[in-house]
Each structure stands twice: as structure tokens, then as C-alpha cells.
Amino acid sequence: MCKQSIETITAQAGSHLDGNKAVALPLYFSSNYRHESLAEAKSFDPHQGYTYSRIATPNRSVLEQTMAKLEGGTAGFALSSGMAAIQLALSILKTGDQLISLNDLYGGDFRYFRYLHKHFGINFDQWDGQRISDLLQKITPRTKVIWLETPSNPTMKKLNIAKIAAAVHSKNTQILVIVDNTFYTPVYQRPLTEGADVVVHSATKYLSGHNDLLGGILVCKDRKLAKEYFEYYITTGDTLDSFDSWLLLRSLKTLTIRVKQHTKNAQAIVKYLKDEPRIDKVLYPGQGGMISFYVKDEADVTRLLDNVKIITFAESLGGVESLITIPYYQTHADVEIEQRQRLGITPKLLRLSVGLEAADDLIEDLKQALDS
Ligand SMILES: *Cc1c(COP(=O)(O)O)cnc(C)c1O
């Protein structure tokens, strides 16, 4: 086997696999697949072939194998949204179990954790991401999952996954360390290779990168865990359909080059924002296309959101088009108000997903909006 870097895995995703020798993997629209014989049906292995699309499809399987390779795991699952991937990740929890998460996460996570508490009696605690000893103190015999997101959304805190995973596992090897890798992608961060057990993505963001599909990915290492997830996955059926699997695989082919250019553009914009007297503070983790910043005067929030012309005022992130949002009223509106205040998610905080337009054009756009 030749060495396969991330660039090679993505560029060749799906190549050399089609029976008809197509270079690009064709799109299979069949919901079901025929058996050759009763004997073949009886000995059928769902990981080797196809019967029914809820279980597996050619396009989805290739996507899942590609993501497993990219994240350094053994099994991948492609789902209909990032939240569906998060639901699959937490499907192993039982009543009375405890989940400890970072306190700064995608807003929908908190809504789901509250749901799990209310309906299934899952206990939930939060950690501020500062001292690992504080996290260890929160662990009880019923702790099953440590949930992390790094860089965090929207305050861009960075965590040391390797240190956290080692500390948690030295306390209890059974605890799953789960990382949401949506912001950095495997181009900048491969949590499984640093000791995490499970990685999830909102594939809607950088993996897809074109603001044209909704999807989720889960990758895990342990084969027994993968089997448990597979059971839940094929039973509940929250799968990514063939067309979106094909589209996502196509997008992955340019993942590395996109992400690197997002970083270059974002770094140029960070430089401008730091010198801009109307901006108070810029939060940027050093890599990637996501920037959060505070304006000094709240009136500038309205000026920016109402007057940007190239940048679009819309939720979501990670696509070729630049987007600006206000987490306080949009992505994090469901987070309790005290928690938003504690984290610094204020009405003066804006989040910019820097796209692949010319950085100079984006800077000019921000300037003209602030001047209007
Ligand atoms: C968007 C997002 C999610 C949720 O994903 P959907 O595809 O919208 O369901 C989860 N985590 C992070 C970090 C996100 O940005």
C-alpha cells in the first residue's frame, strides 16, 4: 500500500471502485438491490454488499470509508444532518448516565442535552475548558461521555485533545471522549489520532463547503462501538441519501485546498479587523475560516448586517460564500441567557465565515458597510 496523505485520499475519493471502470464514482439511485440466490441472501454481509438503501448504498459507503480514512478511524457513518450524527454519537447513553461537555458549543447541542435530561434522565454537567483537574473532579462512576468542540463556537477557544483524552482515560478507559471537528476538519485536526474515541461533523459546513447540502458524519475507532452504532443507525434510518452522498464526496475532493485558502483569507481579514478602530476585539484560533469579533458601538452591528453586499447575512458556515451571523440572536438563541453572558456571547459579537472570494473585496465590503 502506498502512503496516502490527506490530499491524496480526498483527491481520489471514490476512484478505482466502479465495476465499469468509471473514473468518477457514478450516482446510484436504486433503493434496493437484487440477490443472486437464496444461498447468497442467507450468507449476506451488510458490510460487503447492498440489499436496501437504509442499510447501505454504494455512494454512501464510499463516502463513509473516505471519512473513516481521513479521520484515522475504523468505521464511518453518513447521516442526514450534523444533529443526526450527534444523536447517533449519544445513542449509547442509558438512564442515569452522565455526560460532561465543554460549556461553549454549537447551540443545538445544549438543546439536545436538555432533551436527553428531560426525557431519558441523562445527567449533564459542563466544564469551562480551563483546567483539566476541574474536569476530572466532575467525573463520577456514571460518567460515560466527555463532549468537546475545538475551536469552540463562537468564542474560538482551543483545547488540547491529547492531554484531555489521556487524563480522562487514565481515570476510566470506558469513558468516551467525543470531539466535534466541524470547524477544523481533518486537514487541521484528527482527534482520533490524539486519543479521542469518536469524531462528529456537521458535514453541512466545511466538508461540503458549498452551502448546498445538509449532512452529518460520525467516525469511531473501536470495532465493538462501531457495531453498536451500526445497529442504531440501520434501525433508526437517519441516513444520508445517495445524491447528497455523491455531492459530499465530490466536495471532499477539494477539501484541503479549500480549507487552506479559507485560512489565508481569514488571516488577511483578522489583520484588517485588528487595525480597525471600530472593532473592539477579534477572536481567531490561528487557522481556519471562522472569525468572531466584537464591535465597540452596537449601532455598527446593524450597519454591518444591513449593508454588507458581497458577504451574506445568513446562518451556517464553511462554504465558498462568506457569511456573517449574530450568534446571540441566531445560532445561540437557545442557550440560556446567563450562559450566553458568561461566555461573552453578547449582542455586540458577530461571527464571520470567511469564504473563498478575494480577501481584499471582503475587507472593502466590511469597510463600506461600517461607513454606511
Ligand atoms: C452546524 C453545526 C452542527 C449541527 O449540524 P447540522 O448539520 O446543522 O445539523 C453541529 N456542530 C457544529 C460545530 C456546527 O457548526
CSV table of C-alpha atoms and ligand atoms in Angstrom, one decimal:
chain,number,residue,atom,x,y,z
A,1,MET,CA,0.0,0.0,0.0
A,2,CYS,CA,1.4,3.4,-1.0
A,3,LYS,CA,1.5,6.2,1.6
A,4,GLN,CA,-1.8,8.2,1.5
A,5,SER,CA,-1.8,11.8,2.7
A,6,ILE,CA,-5.0,13.7,3.3
A,7,GLU,CA,-4.6,15.4,-0.1
A,8,THR,CA,-4.3,12.0,-1.9
A,9,ILE,CA,-7.2,10.5,0.0
A,10,THR,CA,-9.5,13.4,-0.8
A,11,ALA,CA,-8.5,13.9,-4.4
A,12,GLN,CA,-9.0,10.2,-5.2
A,13,ALA,CA,-12.1,9.7,-3.0
A,14,GLY,CA,-14.2,7.0,-4.8
A,15,SER,CA,-11.7,6.4,-7.6
A,16,HIS,CA,-10.8,2.9,-8.7
A,17,LEU,CA,-14.0,1.4,-7.3
A,18,ASP,CA,-16.6,1.3,-10.0
A,19,GLY,CA,-17.1,-2.0,-11.7
A,20,ASN,CA,-17.5,-0.3,-15.1
A,21,LYS,CA,-14.1,1.4,-14.6
A,22,ALA,CA,-15.6,4.9,-14.4
A,23,VAL,CA,-13.0,7.3,-13.0
A,24,ALA,CA,-15.6,9.4,-11.1
A,25,LEU,CA,-17.9,7.3,-8.9
A,26,PRO,CA,-21.3,7.2,-10.6
A,27,LEU,CA,-24.5,8.0,-8.7
A,28,TYR,CA,-26.7,5.0,-7.8
A,29,PHE,CA,-30.3,5.8,-7.4
A,30,SER,CA,-31.7,2.4,-6.6
A,31,SER,CA,-33.4,2.0,-3.2
A,32,ASN,CA,-32.8,-1.8,-3.3
A,33,TYR,CA,-30.5,-4.5,-4.7
A,34,ARG,CA,-31.2,-8.0,-6.0
A,35,HIS,CA,-29.9,-11.2,-4.6
A,36,GLU,CA,-28.2,-13.8,-6.8
A,37,SER,CA,-29.7,-16.7,-4.9
A,38,LEU,CA,-31.1,-17.8,-1.6
A,39,ALA,CA,-27.7,-19.1,-0.6
A,40,GLU,CA,-26.2,-15.6,-1.3
A,41,ALA,CA,-29.0,-13.9,0.6
A,42,LYS,CA,-28.6,-16.2,3.6
A,43,SER,CA,-24.8,-15.5,3.9
A,44,PHE,CA,-25.2,-11.8,3.1
A,45,ASP,CA,-22.8,-9.5,5.0
A,46,PRO,CA,-24.1,-5.9,5.1
A,47,HIS,CA,-20.6,-4.5,5.1
A,48,GLN,CA,-19.7,-6.2,1.8
A,49,GLY,CA,-22.7,-5.6,-0.5
A,50,TYR,CA,-26.1,-3.9,-0.9
A,51,THR,CA,-29.7,-5.0,-0.2
A,52,TYR,CA,-31.7,-2.0,0.9
A,53,SER,CA,-30.7,1.7,1.0
A,54,ARG,CA,-31.3,2.3,4.7
A,55,ILE,CA,-28.6,-0.2,5.4
A,56,ALA,CA,-26.0,0.9,2.8
A,57,THR,CA,-25.7,2.4,-0.7
A,58,PRO,CA,-22.6,2.4,-3.0
A,59,ASN,CA,-22.3,6.2,-2.8
A,60,ARG,CA,-22.8,6.4,1.0
A,61,SER,CA,-20.4,3.5,1.6
A,62,VAL,CA,-17.6,5.1,-0.3
A,63,LEU,CA,-18.2,8.4,1.5
A,64,GLU,CA,-18.1,6.6,4.9
A,65,GLN,CA,-14.9,4.8,4.0
A,66,THR,CA,-13.3,8.0,2.9
A,67,MET,CA,-14.2,9.8,6.1
A,68,ALA,CA,-13.0,6.9,8.2
A,69,LYS,CA,-9.6,7.1,6.4
A,70,LEU,CA,-9.4,10.9,6.7
A,71,GLU,CA,-10.1,10.8,10.5
A,72,GLY,CA,-8.0,7.7,11.1
A,73,GLY,CA,-10.9,5.6,12.4
A,74,THR,CA,-12.2,2.1,11.6
A,75,ALA,CA,-15.9,2.9,10.7
A,76,GLY,CA,-17.7,5.9,9.4
A,77,PHE,CA,-21.4,6.8,9.3
A,78,ALA,CA,-23.0,9.4,7.0
A,79,LEU,CA,-26.2,10.9,8.3
A,80,SER,CA,-28.9,13.4,7.2
A,81,SER,CA,-27.5,16.2,9.4
A,82,GLY,CA,-24.9,17.1,11.9
A,83,MET,CA,-27.5,16.9,14.7
A,84,ALA,CA,-28.3,13.3,13.5
A,85,ALA,CA,-24.6,12.4,13.9
A,86,ILE,CA,-24.7,13.9,17.4
A,87,GLN,CA,-27.8,11.9,18.2
A,88,LEU,CA,-26.0,8.7,16.9
A,89,ALA,CA,-22.9,9.5,19.0
A,90,LEU,CA,-25.0,9.8,22.2
A,91,SER,CA,-27.2,6.8,21.4
A,92,ILE,CA,-25.1,4.7,23.7
A,93,LEU,CA,-26.3,6.6,26.8
A,94,LYS,CA,-28.6,5.0,29.3
A,95,THR,CA,-30.8,6.5,32.0
A,96,GLY,CA,-28.7,7.6,35.0
A,97,ASP,CA,-25.5,8.1,32.8
A,98,GLN,CA,-23.7,11.3,33.0
A,99,LEU,CA,-22.5,13.5,30.1
A,100,ILE,CA,-19.9,16.2,30.7
A,101,SER,CA,-19.5,18.8,28.0
A,102,LEU,CA,-17.4,21.9,27.3
A,103,ASN,CA,-19.6,25.0,28.2
A,104,ASP,CA,-19.1,26.6,24.8
A,105,LEU,CA,-20.6,24.5,22.0
A,106,TYR,CA,-22.9,24.6,19.0
A,107,GLY,CA,-26.2,25.9,20.4
A,108,GLY,CA,-28.2,22.9,19.2
A,109,ASP,CA,-26.1,20.6,21.4
A,110,PHE,CA,-27.4,22.2,24.6
A,111,ARG,CA,-31.0,21.9,23.3
A,112,TYR,CA,-30.4,18.1,22.7
A,113,PHE,CA,-28.6,17.6,26.1
A,114,ARG,CA,-31.6,19.2,27.8
A,115,TYR,CA,-34.0,16.9,25.9
A,116,LEU,CA,-31.9,13.9,26.9
A,117,HIS,CA,-32.1,15.0,30.5
A,118,LYS,CA,-35.8,15.7,30.5
A,119,HIS,CA,-36.9,12.5,28.6
A,120,PHE,CA,-34.3,10.0,29.4
A,121,GLY,CA,-32.8,11.0,32.7
A,122,ILE,CA,-29.3,11.6,31.4
A,123,ASN,CA,-27.4,13.8,33.8
A,124,PHE,CA,-25.5,16.7,32.3
A,125,ASP,CA,-22.6,18.8,33.6
A,126,GLN,CA,-20.4,21.4,32.0
A,127,TRP,CA,-16.7,22.3,32.1
A,128,ASP,CA,-15.2,25.7,31.2
A,129,GLY,CA,-12.2,24.2,29.3
A,130,GLN,CA,-9.6,25.8,31.6
A,131,ARG,CA,-8.1,23.2,34.0
A,132,ILE,CA,-8.2,19.5,33.3
A,133,SER,CA,-8.1,18.8,37.0
A,134,ASP,CA,-11.6,20.5,37.2
A,135,LEU,CA,-12.9,18.2,34.5
A,136,LEU,CA,-11.5,15.1,36.3
A,137,GLN,CA,-13.3,16.3,39.5
A,138,LYS,CA,-16.6,16.3,37.8
A,139,ILE,CA,-16.2,12.6,36.7
A,140,THR,CA,-18.4,10.2,38.6
A,141,PRO,CA,-18.8,6.4,38.2
A,142,ARG,CA,-21.7,7.1,35.9
A,143,THR,CA,-19.8,9.4,33.5
A,144,LYS,CA,-20.0,7.9,30.0
A,145,VAL,CA,-19.1,10.8,27.7
A,146,ILE,CA,-16.9,13.8,27.6
A,147,TRP,CA,-18.1,16.1,24.8
A,148,LEU,CA,-15.7,18.6,23.3
A,149,GLU,CA,-15.7,21.1,20.5
A,150,THR,CA,-12.4,22.8,19.5
A,151,PRO,CA,-12.1,25.5,18.3
A,152,SER,CA,-15.3,26.3,20.2
A,153,ASN,CA,-18.3,28.0,18.7
A,154,PRO,CA,-18.4,31.0,18.7
A,155,THR,CA,-15.6,32.1,21.1
A,156,MET,CA,-12.9,30.1,19.4
A,157,LYS,CA,-11.3,28.5,22.5
A,158,LYS,CA,-8.8,25.8,21.6
A,159,LEU,CA,-8.4,22.6,23.7
A,160,ASN,CA,-5.5,20.1,23.9
A,161,ILE,CA,-7.4,17.0,22.9
A,162,ALA,CA,-4.4,14.7,23.5
A,163,LYS,CA,-3.9,15.9,27.1
A,164,ILE,CA,-7.7,15.8,27.9
A,165,ALA,CA,-8.2,12.3,26.4
A,166,ALA,CA,-5.1,10.9,28.2
A,167,ALA,CA,-6.3,12.3,31.6
A,168,VAL,CA,-9.9,11.1,31.2
A,169,HIS,CA,-8.8,7.6,30.1
A,170,SER,CA,-6.3,7.3,32.9
A,171,LYS,CA,-9.2,7.8,35.2
A,172,ASN,CA,-11.6,5.5,33.4
A,173,THR,CA,-10.8,3.8,30.0
A,174,GLN,CA,-14.5,3.3,29.4
A,175,ILE,CA,-15.4,7.0,29.1
A,176,LEU,CA,-15.8,8.1,25.5
A,177,VAL,CA,-14.1,11.3,24.5
A,178,ILE,CA,-16.2,12.7,21.6
A,179,VAL,CA,-15.0,15.7,19.6
A,180,ASP,CA,-17.0,17.8,17.2
A,181,ASN,CA,-14.4,18.5,14.4
A,182,THR,CA,-16.6,20.7,12.2
A,183,PHE,CA,-14.5,23.8,12.5
A,184,TYR,CA,-11.0,22.4,11.8
A,185,THR,CA,-11.8,19.3,9.7
A,186,PRO,CA,-9.2,16.5,9.4
A,187,VAL,CA,-7.0,19.0,7.4
A,188,TYR,CA,-6.0,20.7,10.7
A,189,GLN,CA,-7.0,18.3,13.4
A,190,ARG,CA,-7.5,14.5,13.6
A,191,PRO,CA,-8.9,13.9,17.1
A,192,LEU,CA,-8.9,10.1,16.9
A,193,THR,CA,-5.1,10.1,16.3
A,194,GLU,CA,-4.8,12.2,19.5
A,195,GLY,CA,-6.7,9.8,21.7
A,196,ALA,CA,-10.4,10.7,21.2
A,197,ASP,CA,-12.8,7.8,20.7
A,198,VAL,CA,-15.4,9.4,18.4
A,199,VAL,CA,-15.4,12.3,16.0
A,200,VAL,CA,-18.6,14.0,14.7
A,201,HIS,CA,-19.0,16.6,11.9
A,202,SER,CA,-21.7,18.8,10.6
A,203,ALA,CA,-20.9,17.9,7.0
A,204,THR,CA,-23.1,20.9,6.1
A,205,LYS,CA,-20.1,23.1,6.8
A,206,TYR,CA,-16.5,22.7,5.5
A,207,LEU,CA,-16.8,19.0,4.4
A,208,SER,CA,-19.5,20.0,1.9
A,209,GLY,CA,-18.2,23.6,1.6
A,210,HIS,CA,-20.7,24.8,-1.0
A,211,ASN,CA,-23.8,25.7,1.1
A,212,ASP,CA,-25.8,23.2,-0.9
A,213,LEU,CA,-26.5,20.2,1.4
A,214,LEU,CA,-27.3,19.2,5.0
A,215,GLY,CA,-25.3,16.2,6.3
A,216,GLY,CA,-23.5,14.7,9.3
A,217,ILE,CA,-20.6,12.4,9.8
A,218,LEU,CA,-19.5,10.1,12.7
A,219,VAL,CA,-16.2,8.2,12.7
A,220,CYS,CA,-15.1,5.9,15.6
A,221,LYS,CA,-12.2,3.7,16.3
A,222,ASP,CA,-13.4,0.8,18.5
A,223,ARG,CA,-15.0,-2.0,16.4
A,224,LYS,CA,-17.4,-3.1,19.2
A,225,LEU,CA,-18.6,0.5,19.5
A,226,ALA,CA,-18.9,0.7,15.7
A,227,LYS,CA,-21.2,-2.4,15.8
A,228,GLU,CA,-23.4,-0.7,18.4
A,229,TYR,CA,-23.6,2.4,16.3
A,230,PHE,CA,-24.4,0.4,13.2
A,231,GLU,CA,-27.3,-1.3,14.9
A,232,TYR,CA,-28.8,2.0,16.0
A,233,TYR,CA,-28.1,3.6,12.6
A,234,ILE,CA,-29.8,1.0,10.4
A,235,THR,CA,-32.7,0.8,12.8
A,236,THR,CA,-33.5,4.5,13.1
A,237,GLY,CA,-32.6,5.2,9.5
A,238,ASP,CA,-31.3,8.8,9.8
A,239,THR,CA,-29.1,8.2,6.7
A,240,LEU,CA,-27.6,10.5,4.1
A,241,ASP,CA,-29.3,9.7,0.7
A,242,SER,CA,-27.4,8.7,-2.4
A,243,PHE,CA,-27.5,12.1,-4.1
A,244,ASP,CA,-26.2,14.0,-1.1
A,245,SER,CA,-23.6,11.3,-0.5
A,246,TRP,CA,-22.3,11.7,-4.1
A,247,LEU,CA,-22.4,15.5,-3.8
A,248,LEU,CA,-20.5,15.4,-0.5
A,249,LEU,CA,-17.9,13.0,-1.8
A,250,ARG,CA,-17.4,15.3,-4.8
A,251,SER,CA,-16.9,18.3,-2.4
A,252,LEU,CA,-14.4,16.4,-0.3
A,253,LYS,CA,-12.1,16.2,-3.3
A,254,THR,CA,-11.2,19.8,-2.9
A,255,LEU,CA,-11.4,19.9,1.0
A,256,THR,CA,-7.7,20.5,1.6
A,257,ILE,CA,-7.2,23.3,-1.0
A,258,ARG,CA,-10.5,25.0,0.1
A,259,VAL,CA,-9.6,24.9,3.8
A,260,LYS,CA,-6.1,26.3,3.2
A,261,GLN,CA,-7.5,29.2,1.2
A,262,HIS,CA,-10.2,29.9,3.8
A,263,THR,CA,-7.3,30.3,6.3
A,264,LYS,CA,-5.3,32.7,4.1
A,265,ASN,CA,-8.4,34.8,3.5
A,266,ALA,CA,-9.3,34.8,7.2
A,267,GLN,CA,-5.8,35.8,8.3
A,268,ALA,CA,-6.0,38.8,6.0
A,269,ILE,CA,-9.3,39.8,7.4
A,270,VAL,CA,-8.1,39.3,11.0
A,271,LYS,CA,-5.3,41.7,10.2
A,272,TYR,CA,-7.7,44.3,9.0
A,273,LEU,CA,-10.2,43.9,11.9
A,274,LYS,CA,-7.4,44.2,14.5
A,275,ASP,CA,-6.4,47.6,12.9
A,276,GLU,CA,-10.0,48.8,12.5
A,277,PRO,CA,-10.8,51.3,15.3
A,278,ARG,CA,-14.5,50.5,15.3
A,279,ILE,CA,-13.8,46.9,16.2
A,280,ASP,CA,-13.2,46.0,19.9
A,281,LYS,CA,-11.8,42.5,20.0
A,282,VAL,CA,-11.1,39.8,17.5
A,283,LEU,CA,-11.3,36.0,18.3
A,284,TYR,CA,-9.4,33.8,15.9
A,285,PRO,CA,-7.8,30.5,16.7
A,286,GLY,CA,-5.0,30.9,14.1
A,287,GLN,CA,-6.3,28.6,11.4
A,288,GLY,CA,-9.5,28.0,9.5
A,289,GLY,CA,-12.0,30.4,8.1
A,290,MET,CA,-14.0,31.3,11.2
A,291,ILE,CA,-13.6,34.7,12.9
A,292,SER,CA,-15.7,36.2,15.8
A,293,PHE,CA,-15.4,39.8,16.7
A,294,TYR,CA,-16.9,42.4,19.0
A,295,VAL,CA,-17.8,45.9,17.7
A,296,LYS,CA,-17.5,48.8,20.1
A,297,ASP,CA,-20.7,50.5,19.2
A,298,GLU,CA,-23.9,48.4,19.0
A,299,ALA,CA,-25.1,50.5,16.1
A,300,ASP,CA,-22.3,49.1,14.0
A,301,VAL,CA,-23.9,45.7,14.3
A,302,THR,CA,-26.9,47.0,12.4
A,303,ARG,CA,-24.7,48.9,9.9
A,304,LEU,CA,-22.7,45.7,9.1
A,305,LEU,CA,-25.6,43.3,8.9
A,306,ASP,CA,-27.9,45.6,6.9
A,307,ASN,CA,-25.3,46.8,4.5
A,308,VAL,CA,-22.8,44.1,3.5
A,309,LYS,CA,-23.1,43.4,-0.2
A,310,ILE,CA,-20.6,40.6,-1.0
A,311,ILE,CA,-20.8,39.0,2.4
A,312,THR,CA,-24.2,37.4,3.0
A,313,PHE,CA,-26.1,37.8,6.3
A,314,ALA,CA,-27.1,34.2,6.9
A,315,GLU,CA,-26.6,31.3,9.3
A,316,SER,CA,-24.3,28.4,8.7
A,317,LEU,CA,-20.6,28.5,7.8
A,318,GLY,CA,-17.8,26.8,6.0
A,319,GLY,CA,-18.9,27.4,2.4
A,320,VAL,CA,-17.3,29.2,-0.6
A,321,GLU,CA,-19.5,32.2,0.0
A,322,SER,CA,-18.7,34.4,3.0
A,323,LEU,CA,-21.5,34.6,5.6
A,324,ILE,CA,-21.9,36.8,8.7
A,325,THR,CA,-24.2,36.0,11.7
A,326,ILE,CA,-25.0,37.3,15.1
A,327,PRO,CA,-24.8,34.2,17.4
A,328,TYR,CA,-26.8,36.0,20.2
A,329,TYR,CA,-29.9,36.1,18.2
A,330,GLN,CA,-29.3,33.2,15.7
A,331,THR,CA,-27.2,30.1,16.3
A,332,HIS,CA,-27.1,30.5,20.1
A,333,ALA,CA,-30.5,31.9,20.8
A,334,ASP,CA,-31.4,28.7,22.6
A,335,VAL,CA,-28.6,28.9,25.0
A,336,GLU,CA,-29.7,30.2,28.4
A,337,ILE,CA,-29.2,34.0,28.7
A,338,GLU,CA,-26.9,33.7,31.8
A,339,GLN,CA,-24.7,31.2,30.0
A,340,ARG,CA,-24.5,33.5,26.9
A,341,GLN,CA,-23.4,36.3,29.2
A,342,ARG,CA,-20.9,34.2,31.0
A,343,LEU,CA,-19.4,33.1,27.6
A,344,GLY,CA,-19.3,36.6,26.2
A,345,ILE,CA,-22.0,35.9,23.6
A,346,THR,CA,-23.4,39.4,23.5
A,347,PRO,CA,-25.4,41.4,21.0
A,348,LYS,CA,-22.1,43.0,20.0
A,349,LEU,CA,-20.5,39.8,18.9
A,350,LEU,CA,-20.5,38.9,15.2
A,351,ARG,CA,-19.3,35.7,13.6
A,352,LEU,CA,-17.8,35.7,10.1
A,353,SER,CA,-17.4,32.6,8.0
A,354,VAL,CA,-14.7,33.7,5.5
A,355,GLY,CA,-15.3,32.3,2.1
A,356,LEU,CA,-13.2,32.0,-1.0
A,357,GLU,CA,-13.8,35.4,-2.5
A,358,ALA,CA,-10.8,37.8,-2.8
A,359,ALA,CA,-9.8,38.9,0.7
A,360,ASP,CA,-9.4,42.5,-0.5
A,361,ASP,CA,-13.0,42.5,-1.8
A,362,LEU,CA,-14.3,41.2,1.6
A,363,ILE,CA,-12.3,43.8,3.5
A,364,GLU,CA,-13.7,46.6,1.2
A,365,ASP,CA,-17.2,45.2,1.8
A,366,LEU,CA,-16.8,45.4,5.6
A,367,LYS,CA,-15.4,48.9,5.4
A,368,GLN,CA,-18.2,50.2,3.2
A,369,ALA,CA,-20.8,48.6,5.4
A,370,LEU,CA,-19.3,50.2,8.5
A,371,ASP,CA,-19.2,53.6,6.7
A,372,SER,CA,-22.8,53.4,5.6
B,1,LIG,C1,-23.9,23.3,12.3
B,1,LIG,C2,-23.2,22.6,13.4
B,1,LIG,C3,-23.8,21.5,14.0
B,1,LIG,C4,-25.2,21.0,13.6
B,1,LIG,O1,-25.1,20.4,12.3
B,1,LIG,P1,-26.4,20.4,11.3
B,1,LIG,O2,-25.8,19.9,10.0
B,1,LIG,O3,-26.9,21.8,11.2
B,1,LIG,O4,-27.4,19.5,11.9
B,1,LIG,C5,-23.1,20.8,15.0
B,1,LIG,N1,-21.9,21.3,15.4
B,1,LIG,C6,-21.3,22.4,14.9
B,1,LIG,C7,-19.9,22.8,15.3
B,1,LIG,C8,-21.9,23.1,13.8
B,1,LIG,O5,-21.4,24.2,13.3
